[in-house]
Tab-separated table of C-alpha atoms and ligand atoms in Angstrom:
chain	number	residue	atom	x	y	z
I	1	UNK	CA	0.000	0.000	0.000
I	2	UNK	CA	1.451	3.391	-0.952
I	3	UNK	CA	1.644	6.248	1.525
I	4	UNK	CA	-1.042	8.102	-0.398
I	5	UNK	CA	-3.482	5.214	-0.153
I	6	UNK	CA	-2.962	4.854	3.587
I	7	UNK	CA	-3.204	8.544	4.462
I	8	UNK	CA	-6.216	9.270	6.670
I	9	UNK	CA	-9.357	10.126	4.760
I	10	UNK	CA	-10.363	12.834	7.226
I	11	UNK	CA	-7.285	14.886	6.370
I	12	UNK	CA	-8.448	15.253	2.794
I	13	UNK	CA	-12.243	15.108	3.224
I	14	UNK	CA	-14.114	17.878	1.477
I	15	UNK	CA	-17.491	19.425	2.274
I	16	UNK	CA	-19.309	17.247	-0.260
I	17	UNK	CA	-18.574	14.014	1.636
I	18	UNK	CA	-19.882	15.361	4.964
I	19	UNK	CA	-23.438	14.316	5.896
I	20	UNK	CA	-26.491	16.439	5.115
I	21	UNK	CA	-28.993	17.426	7.808
I	22	UNK	CA	-32.533	18.772	7.861
I	23	UNK	CA	-32.740	22.515	7.168
I	24	UNK	CA	-32.775	24.862	10.165
I	25	UNK	CA	-36.334	26.145	10.760
I	26	UNK	CA	-36.323	29.921	10.111
I	27	UNK	CA	-37.897	30.472	13.555
I	28	UNK	CA	-34.755	29.017	15.187
I	29	UNK	CA	-32.558	31.762	13.767
I	30	UNK	CA	-31.912	35.170	15.303
I	31	UNK	CA	-31.153	38.650	14.001
I	32	UNK	CA	-28.324	39.274	11.521
I	33	UNK	CA	-24.866	40.045	12.930
I	34	UNK	CA	-23.036	43.292	12.139
I	35	UNK	CA	-19.720	43.534	10.251
I	36	UNK	CA	-17.798	42.866	13.456
I	37	UNK	CA	-19.675	39.619	13.993
I	38	UNK	CA	-22.054	40.489	16.817
I	39	UNK	CA	-25.593	41.652	17.471
I	40	UNK	CA	-26.587	43.666	20.518
I	41	UNK	CA	-30.248	44.218	21.329
I	42	UNK	CA	-32.500	45.392	24.089
I	43	UNK	CA	-34.162	42.694	26.163
I	44	UNK	CA	-36.210	45.143	28.230
I	45	UNK	CA	-35.475	48.725	29.279
I	46	UNK	CA	-31.790	48.925	30.286
I	47	UNK	CA	-31.107	45.166	30.018
I	48	UNK	CA	-29.319	44.141	26.790
I	49	UNK	CA	-28.075	40.907	25.241
I	50	UNK	CA	-25.163	40.267	22.888
I	51	UNK	CA	-24.742	37.293	20.567
I	52	UNK	CA	-22.288	36.047	17.956
I	53	UNK	CA	-24.901	33.545	16.722
I	54	UNK	CA	-23.645	30.726	18.980
I	55	UNK	CA	-23.025	32.323	22.378
I	56	UNK	CA	-24.815	34.953	24.443
I	57	UNK	CA	-23.832	37.472	27.068
I	58	UNK	CA	-25.967	40.153	28.758
I	59	UNK	CA	-25.502	43.488	30.488
I	60	UNK	CA	-27.402	46.066	32.487
I	61	UNK	CA	-26.593	49.744	32.143
I	62	UNK	CA	-27.122	51.475	35.494
I	63	UNK	CA	-26.592	54.962	36.848
I	64	UNK	CA	-23.367	53.718	38.471
I	65	UNK	CA	-21.957	51.729	35.545
I	66	UNK	CA	-22.447	48.466	33.671
I	67	UNK	CA	-23.136	45.021	35.180
I	68	UNK	CA	-22.035	42.235	32.861
I	69	UNK	CA	-23.429	38.687	32.908
I	70	UNK	CA	-20.942	36.142	31.494
I	71	UNK	CA	-18.090	36.872	29.123
I	72	UNK	CA	-17.926	34.143	26.453
I	73	UNK	CA	-14.530	34.198	24.701
I	74	UNK	CA	-16.139	33.650	21.282
I	75	UNK	CA	-17.797	37.084	21.656
I	76	UNK	CA	-14.656	38.371	23.397
I	77	UNK	CA	-13.745	41.957	22.443
I	78	UNK	CA	-17.195	42.444	20.934
I	79	UNK	CA	-18.648	42.526	24.480
I	80	UNK	CA	-16.723	45.775	25.054
I	81	UNK	CA	-17.839	47.108	21.636
I	82	UNK	CA	-21.486	46.249	22.340
I	83	UNK	CA	-21.369	47.952	25.766
I	84	UNK	CA	-19.704	51.028	24.258
I	85	UNK	CA	-22.249	51.158	21.430
I	86	UNK	CA	-25.251	51.056	23.792
I	87	UNK	CA	-23.724	53.357	26.419
I	88	UNK	CA	-22.880	56.034	23.862
I	89	UNK	CA	-26.291	55.763	22.170
I	90	UNK	CA	-28.026	56.286	25.534
I	91	UNK	CA	-25.551	58.712	27.092
I	92	UNK	CA	-24.793	56.469	30.080
I	93	UNK	CA	-21.557	55.202	31.630
I	94	UNK	CA	-19.745	52.414	29.766
I	95	UNK	CA	-17.625	51.497	32.796
I	96	UNK	CA	-18.061	47.803	33.627
I	97	UNK	CA	-18.183	47.669	37.435
I	98	UNK	CA	-19.453	44.112	38.049
I	99	UNK	CA	-19.275	40.762	36.272
I	100	UNK	CA	-21.622	37.947	37.318
I	101	UNK	CA	-20.599	34.383	36.421
I	102	UNK	CA	-23.443	31.988	35.535
I	103	UNK	CA	-21.085	29.030	36.103
I	104	UNK	CA	-17.373	28.280	35.891
I	105	UNK	CA	-17.114	26.921	32.323
I	106	UNK	CA	-14.470	28.550	30.124
I	107	UNK	CA	-16.760	28.863	27.115
I	108	UNK	CA	-19.000	31.308	29.050
I	109	UNK	CA	-16.429	32.954	31.347
I	110	UNK	CA	-13.180	32.852	29.355
I	111	UNK	CA	-13.209	36.541	28.346
I	112	UNK	CA	-13.494	37.662	31.978
I	113	UNK	CA	-9.852	38.752	32.099
I	114	UNK	CA	-10.510	41.299	29.321
I	115	UNK	CA	-12.143	43.428	32.022
I	116	UNK	CA	-9.919	45.350	34.352
I	117	UNK	CA	-8.869	44.497	37.860
I	118	UNK	CA	-11.362	46.943	39.366
I	119	UNK	CA	-14.331	44.877	38.192
I	120	UNK	CA	-16.073	43.076	41.047
I	121	UNK	CA	-16.690	39.472	40.052
I	122	UNK	CA	-19.645	37.673	41.638
I	123	UNK	CA	-20.426	33.960	41.515
I	124	UNK	CA	-21.672	30.971	43.446
I	125	UNK	CA	-19.275	29.596	46.090
I	126	UNK	CA	-18.914	26.400	44.058
I	127	UNK	CA	-17.931	28.517	41.027
I	128	UNK	CA	-15.179	30.002	43.164
I	129	UNK	CA	-14.006	26.569	44.309
I	130	UNK	CA	-13.898	25.267	40.730
I	131	UNK	CA	-12.107	28.348	39.406
I	132	UNK	CA	-9.508	28.055	42.169
I	133	UNK	CA	-9.081	24.423	41.117
I	134	UNK	CA	-8.840	25.235	37.398
I	135	UNK	CA	-6.374	28.095	37.937
I	136	UNK	CA	-7.039	29.700	34.549
I	137	UNK	CA	-5.793	33.294	34.219
I	138	UNK	CA	-8.592	33.960	31.703
I	139	UNK	CA	-11.192	33.394	34.472
I	140	UNK	CA	-10.309	35.301	37.641
I	141	UNK	CA	-11.855	33.899	40.813
I	142	UNK	CA	-14.951	35.807	42.019
I	143	UNK	CA	-14.332	38.154	44.956
I	144	UNK	CA	-17.950	37.930	46.080
I	145	UNK	CA	-19.776	34.631	46.485
I	146	UNK	CA	-23.062	33.323	47.829
I	147	UNK	CA	-24.424	29.919	48.881
I	148	UNK	CA	-28.158	29.666	48.142
I	149	UNK	CA	-29.406	33.055	47.063
I	150	UNK	CA	-28.342	36.639	46.895
I	151	UNK	CA	-30.069	39.848	45.836
I	152	UNK	CA	-27.807	42.350	44.103
I	153	UNK	CA	-28.764	46.001	44.190
I	154	UNK	CA	-26.475	47.875	41.858
I	155	UNK	CA	-27.067	51.391	40.537
I	156	UNK	CA	-30.738	51.205	41.469
I	157	UNK	CA	-31.284	47.856	39.718
I	158	UNK	CA	-32.293	44.559	41.290
I	159	UNK	CA	-30.870	41.178	40.297
I	160	UNK	CA	-31.754	37.907	42.064
I	161	UNK	CA	-29.133	35.139	41.992
I	162	UNK	CA	-30.133	31.664	43.095
I	163	UNK	CA	-28.509	28.240	43.223
I	164	UNK	CA	-31.035	25.383	43.120
I	165	UNK	CA	-28.726	22.375	42.975
I	166	UNK	CA	-26.483	20.887	40.299
I	167	UNK	CA	-27.737	20.578	36.721
I	168	UNK	CA	-25.589	21.272	33.656
I	169	UNK	CA	-22.688	21.889	36.051
I	170	UNK	CA	-22.466	21.734	39.855
I	171	UNK	CA	-22.476	25.549	40.121
I	172	UNK	CA	-24.948	26.753	37.472
I	173	UNK	CA	-27.240	29.504	38.813
I	174	UNK	CA	-30.581	31.158	37.999
I	175	UNK	CA	-30.224	34.883	37.294
I	176	UNK	CA	-33.588	36.593	37.611
I	177	UNK	CA	-34.252	40.206	36.637
I	178	UNK	CA	-37.603	40.816	38.373
I	179	UNK	CA	-37.903	44.377	37.070
I	180	UNK	CA	-37.008	43.347	33.502
I	181	UNK	CA	-39.298	40.304	33.139
I	182	UNK	CA	-36.255	38.181	32.297
I	183	UNK	CA	-34.563	34.967	33.392
I	184	UNK	CA	-30.997	34.028	32.458
I	185	UNK	CA	-30.184	30.329	32.780
I	186	UNK	CA	-27.236	29.057	30.792
I	187	UNK	CA	-26.696	25.721	29.036
I	188	UNK	CA	-30.082	24.173	29.838
I	189	UNK	CA	-32.453	25.156	27.001
I	190	UNK	CA	-31.221	26.285	23.572
I	191	UNK	CA	-34.327	28.088	22.265
I	192	UNK	CA	-35.410	26.603	18.933
I	193	UNK	CA	-32.586	24.060	18.953
I	194	UNK	CA	-31.880	20.583	20.325
I	195	UNK	CA	-29.337	20.426	23.141
I	196	UNK	CA	-25.804	19.775	21.853
I	197	UNK	CA	-23.796	16.639	22.736
I	198	UNK	CA	-25.079	14.609	25.677
I	199	UNK	CA	-27.746	17.039	26.952
I	200	UNK	CA	-25.572	20.120	26.571
I	201	UNK	CA	-22.651	18.208	28.127
I	202	UNK	CA	-24.486	18.064	31.435
I	203	UNK	CA	-22.951	16.477	34.510
I	204	UNK	CA	-26.189	15.871	36.417
I	205	UNK	CA	-29.008	14.611	34.201
I	206	UNK	CA	-31.788	14.483	36.852
I	207	UNK	CA	-30.853	18.091	37.725
I	208	UNK	CA	-30.693	19.054	34.049
I	209	UNK	CA	-34.148	17.577	33.366
I	210	UNK	CA	-35.668	19.299	36.433
I	211	UNK	CA	-34.201	22.737	35.684
I	212	UNK	CA	-36.763	24.055	33.127
I	213	UNK	CA	-39.649	23.567	35.608
I	214	UNK	CA	-37.694	25.559	38.211
I	215	UNK	CA	-37.056	28.220	35.552
I	216	UNK	CA	-40.765	28.364	34.692
I	217	UNK	CA	-41.626	28.917	38.378
I	218	UNK	CA	-40.100	32.384	38.133
I	219	UNK	CA	-42.207	35.142	36.562
I	220	UNK	CA	-40.604	36.237	33.286
I	221	UNK	CA	-41.262	36.824	29.613
I	222	UNK	CA	-37.727	36.871	28.120
I	223	UNK	CA	-35.238	34.020	28.405
I	224	UNK	CA	-31.461	34.304	27.963
I	225	UNK	CA	-30.175	30.755	27.449
I	226	UNK	CA	-26.515	31.488	26.699
I	227	UNK	CA	-26.543	29.829	23.281
I	228	UNK	CA	-27.860	30.218	19.743
I	229	UNK	CA	-28.770	33.421	17.965
I	230	UNK	CA	-32.047	34.360	19.600
I	231	UNK	CA	-33.710	34.866	22.953
I	232	UNK	CA	-36.268	32.382	24.264
I	233	UNK	CA	-39.870	32.369	25.385
I	234	UNK	CA	-41.814	30.296	27.911
I	235	UNK	CA	-43.047	28.209	24.943
I	236	UNK	CA	-39.431	27.357	24.064
I	237	UNK	CA	-38.945	25.932	27.556
I	238	UNK	CA	-42.166	23.940	27.340
I	239	UNK	CA	-41.142	22.509	23.957
I	240	UNK	CA	-37.735	21.552	25.376
I	241	UNK	CA	-39.450	19.839	28.346
I	242	UNK	CA	-41.637	17.876	25.922
I	243	UNK	CA	-38.547	16.835	23.915
I	244	UNK	CA	-36.762	15.596	27.050
I	245	UNK	CA	-39.934	13.821	28.270
I	246	UNK	CA	-40.250	12.089	24.884
I	247	UNK	CA	-36.603	11.007	25.122
I	248	UNK	CA	-37.221	9.633	28.625
I	249	UNK	CA	-40.277	7.632	27.514
I	250	UNK	CA	-38.566	6.363	24.370
I	251	UNK	CA	-35.424	5.289	26.269
I	252	UNK	CA	-37.462	3.360	28.853
I	253	UNK	CA	-39.240	1.570	26.013
I	254	UNK	CA	-35.956	0.713	24.283
I	255	UNK	CA	-34.364	-0.554	27.513
I	256	UNK	CA	-37.083	-3.153	28.017
I	257	UNK	CA	-37.658	-4.094	24.370
I	258	UNK	CA	-34.123	-4.695	23.021
I	259	UNK	CA	-33.108	-8.181	24.183
I	260	UNK	CA	-29.472	-8.290	25.429
I	261	UNK	CA	-29.149	-12.094	25.014
I	262	UNK	CA	-27.870	-12.227	21.409
I	263	UNK	CA	-25.209	-9.586	22.169
I	264	UNK	CA	-23.670	-11.722	24.913
I	265	UNK	CA	-24.036	-14.917	22.835
I	266	UNK	CA	-22.162	-13.359	19.961
I	267	UNK	CA	-19.285	-11.801	21.965
I	268	UNK	CA	-18.897	-14.485	24.689
I	269	UNK	CA	-15.475	-13.764	26.181
I	270	UNK	CA	-15.516	-10.049	25.264
I	271	UNK	CA	-18.219	-8.469	27.442
I	272	UNK	CA	-17.138	-4.920	26.483
I	273	UNK	CA	-17.972	-5.712	22.820
I	274	UNK	CA	-21.392	-6.984	23.911
I	275	UNK	CA	-22.080	-3.969	26.124
I	276	UNK	CA	-20.842	-1.546	23.449
I	277	UNK	CA	-23.121	-3.021	20.788
I	278	UNK	CA	-26.033	-3.182	23.237
I	279	UNK	CA	-25.613	0.497	24.219
I	280	UNK	CA	-25.619	1.373	20.516
I	281	UNK	CA	-28.778	-0.663	19.919
I	282	UNK	CA	-30.593	0.887	22.911
I	283	UNK	CA	-29.505	4.373	21.820
I	284	UNK	CA	-30.630	3.889	18.216
I	285	UNK	CA	-33.989	2.408	19.233
I	286	UNK	CA	-34.544	5.218	21.735
I	287	UNK	CA	-33.529	8.014	19.368
I	288	UNK	CA	-35.323	7.027	16.136
I	289	UNK	CA	-38.920	8.055	17.070
I	290	UNK	CA	-37.726	11.260	18.760
I	291	UNK	CA	-35.704	12.357	15.724
I	292	UNK	CA	-38.717	11.621	13.536
I	293	UNK	CA	-41.008	13.754	15.749
I	294	UNK	CA	-38.693	16.758	16.177
I	295	UNK	CA	-37.032	16.984	12.738
I	296	UNK	CA	-38.026	20.401	11.387
I	297	UNK	CA	-39.362	21.431	14.837
I	298	UNK	CA	-36.141	21.767	16.842
I	299	UNK	CA	-33.109	22.673	14.733
I	300	UNK	CA	-30.397	19.974	14.708
I	301	UNK	CA	-32.659	17.318	16.262
I	302	UNK	CA	-31.169	14.970	13.636
I	303	UNK	CA	-27.608	16.032	14.570
I	304	UNK	CA	-27.656	15.622	18.333
I	305	UNK	CA	-30.662	13.586	19.551
I	306	UNK	CA	-28.728	10.312	19.453
I	307	UNK	CA	-26.001	11.710	21.698
I	308	UNK	CA	-28.498	13.112	24.208
I	309	UNK	CA	-30.455	9.838	24.183
I	310	UNK	CA	-27.266	7.941	25.075
I	311	UNK	CA	-26.570	10.187	28.064
I	312	UNK	CA	-30.189	10.203	29.315
I	313	UNK	CA	-30.250	6.403	28.940
I	314	UNK	CA	-27.167	6.070	31.150
I	315	UNK	CA	-28.791	8.324	33.763
I	316	UNK	CA	-32.041	6.323	33.661
I	317	UNK	CA	-30.036	3.144	34.190
I	318	UNK	CA	-27.475	4.412	36.697
I	319	UNK	CA	-29.163	7.246	38.603
I	320	UNK	CA	-32.690	5.834	38.602
I	321	UNK	CA	-31.895	2.106	38.475
I	322	UNK	CA	-34.466	1.525	35.731
I	323	UNK	CA	-34.262	-1.957	34.131
I	324	UNK	CA	-31.556	-2.896	36.630
I	325	UNK	CA	-31.077	-6.651	36.784
I	326	UNK	CA	-30.288	-8.376	40.079
I	327	UNK	CA	-28.792	-11.819	39.622
I	328	UNK	CA	-30.998	-14.333	41.428
N	401	LIG	ZN1	-21.357	25.202	30.579
């Protein structure tokens, strides 16, 4: 075999050999980005959101300066530009005085160090512990922390921070703006879109599945989910809950209807081969009807449902003990 023949296909693969997916429903898309690659818009009154089409950040302009909520590195320097643009249009201060972390993950906090040392960073105490552990200069540790809940009053504005248990990450918090009819909850619901890999890469699936109901308990009209190009509504959360409930029901059905016996007969002395093939079979059986139902409803349902089904299936087996077999 020549070197050319054995070179990896992926190194030379072109766009035309990559798989096709269902078109993105127009309602899943957000406003167009400007030449610098961002969009900044008003959520309500002096609360604004910024997106690059994939990530979201938010800020409040107050009489004492700007309070920033998350600093995703993909938006990066455009956070500063968006703040400057809004502050100059409204004749208010563009000085960022506070930065609230939703959770410790680098993809939502990694541009924190762009803001100067005088910014007061606020986060959950677990966010602080994890950031101390991770020791990443891009994400300075919060100076101010809280355990269960904290009300911030900054420049005459009210912000309610609350930790309701682990979900996507151990430290992910609910950020409620009671005077702006808005809830910010990151990495749980992607409005108009399926969750990405394995339920938005969530560490605690029972907590992840419970989170939208907690979110809906707050009064609000606008939802900042941290991802995709548009804001969300209460209907987006309800649709997401239905999607996750359908996955749960479909997984339970697959777990009791796919017979493991032939997998172990075939692979005898290699139980990992049997388990691997069985996991694949359970995942495929669980995912198929859900993909069928949500294709064209939630963008990328055909891209990511299988991955989320796998992770929910493992939680149903391991956290809930469903279909657990006790040797007689
Ligand atoms: Zn995250």
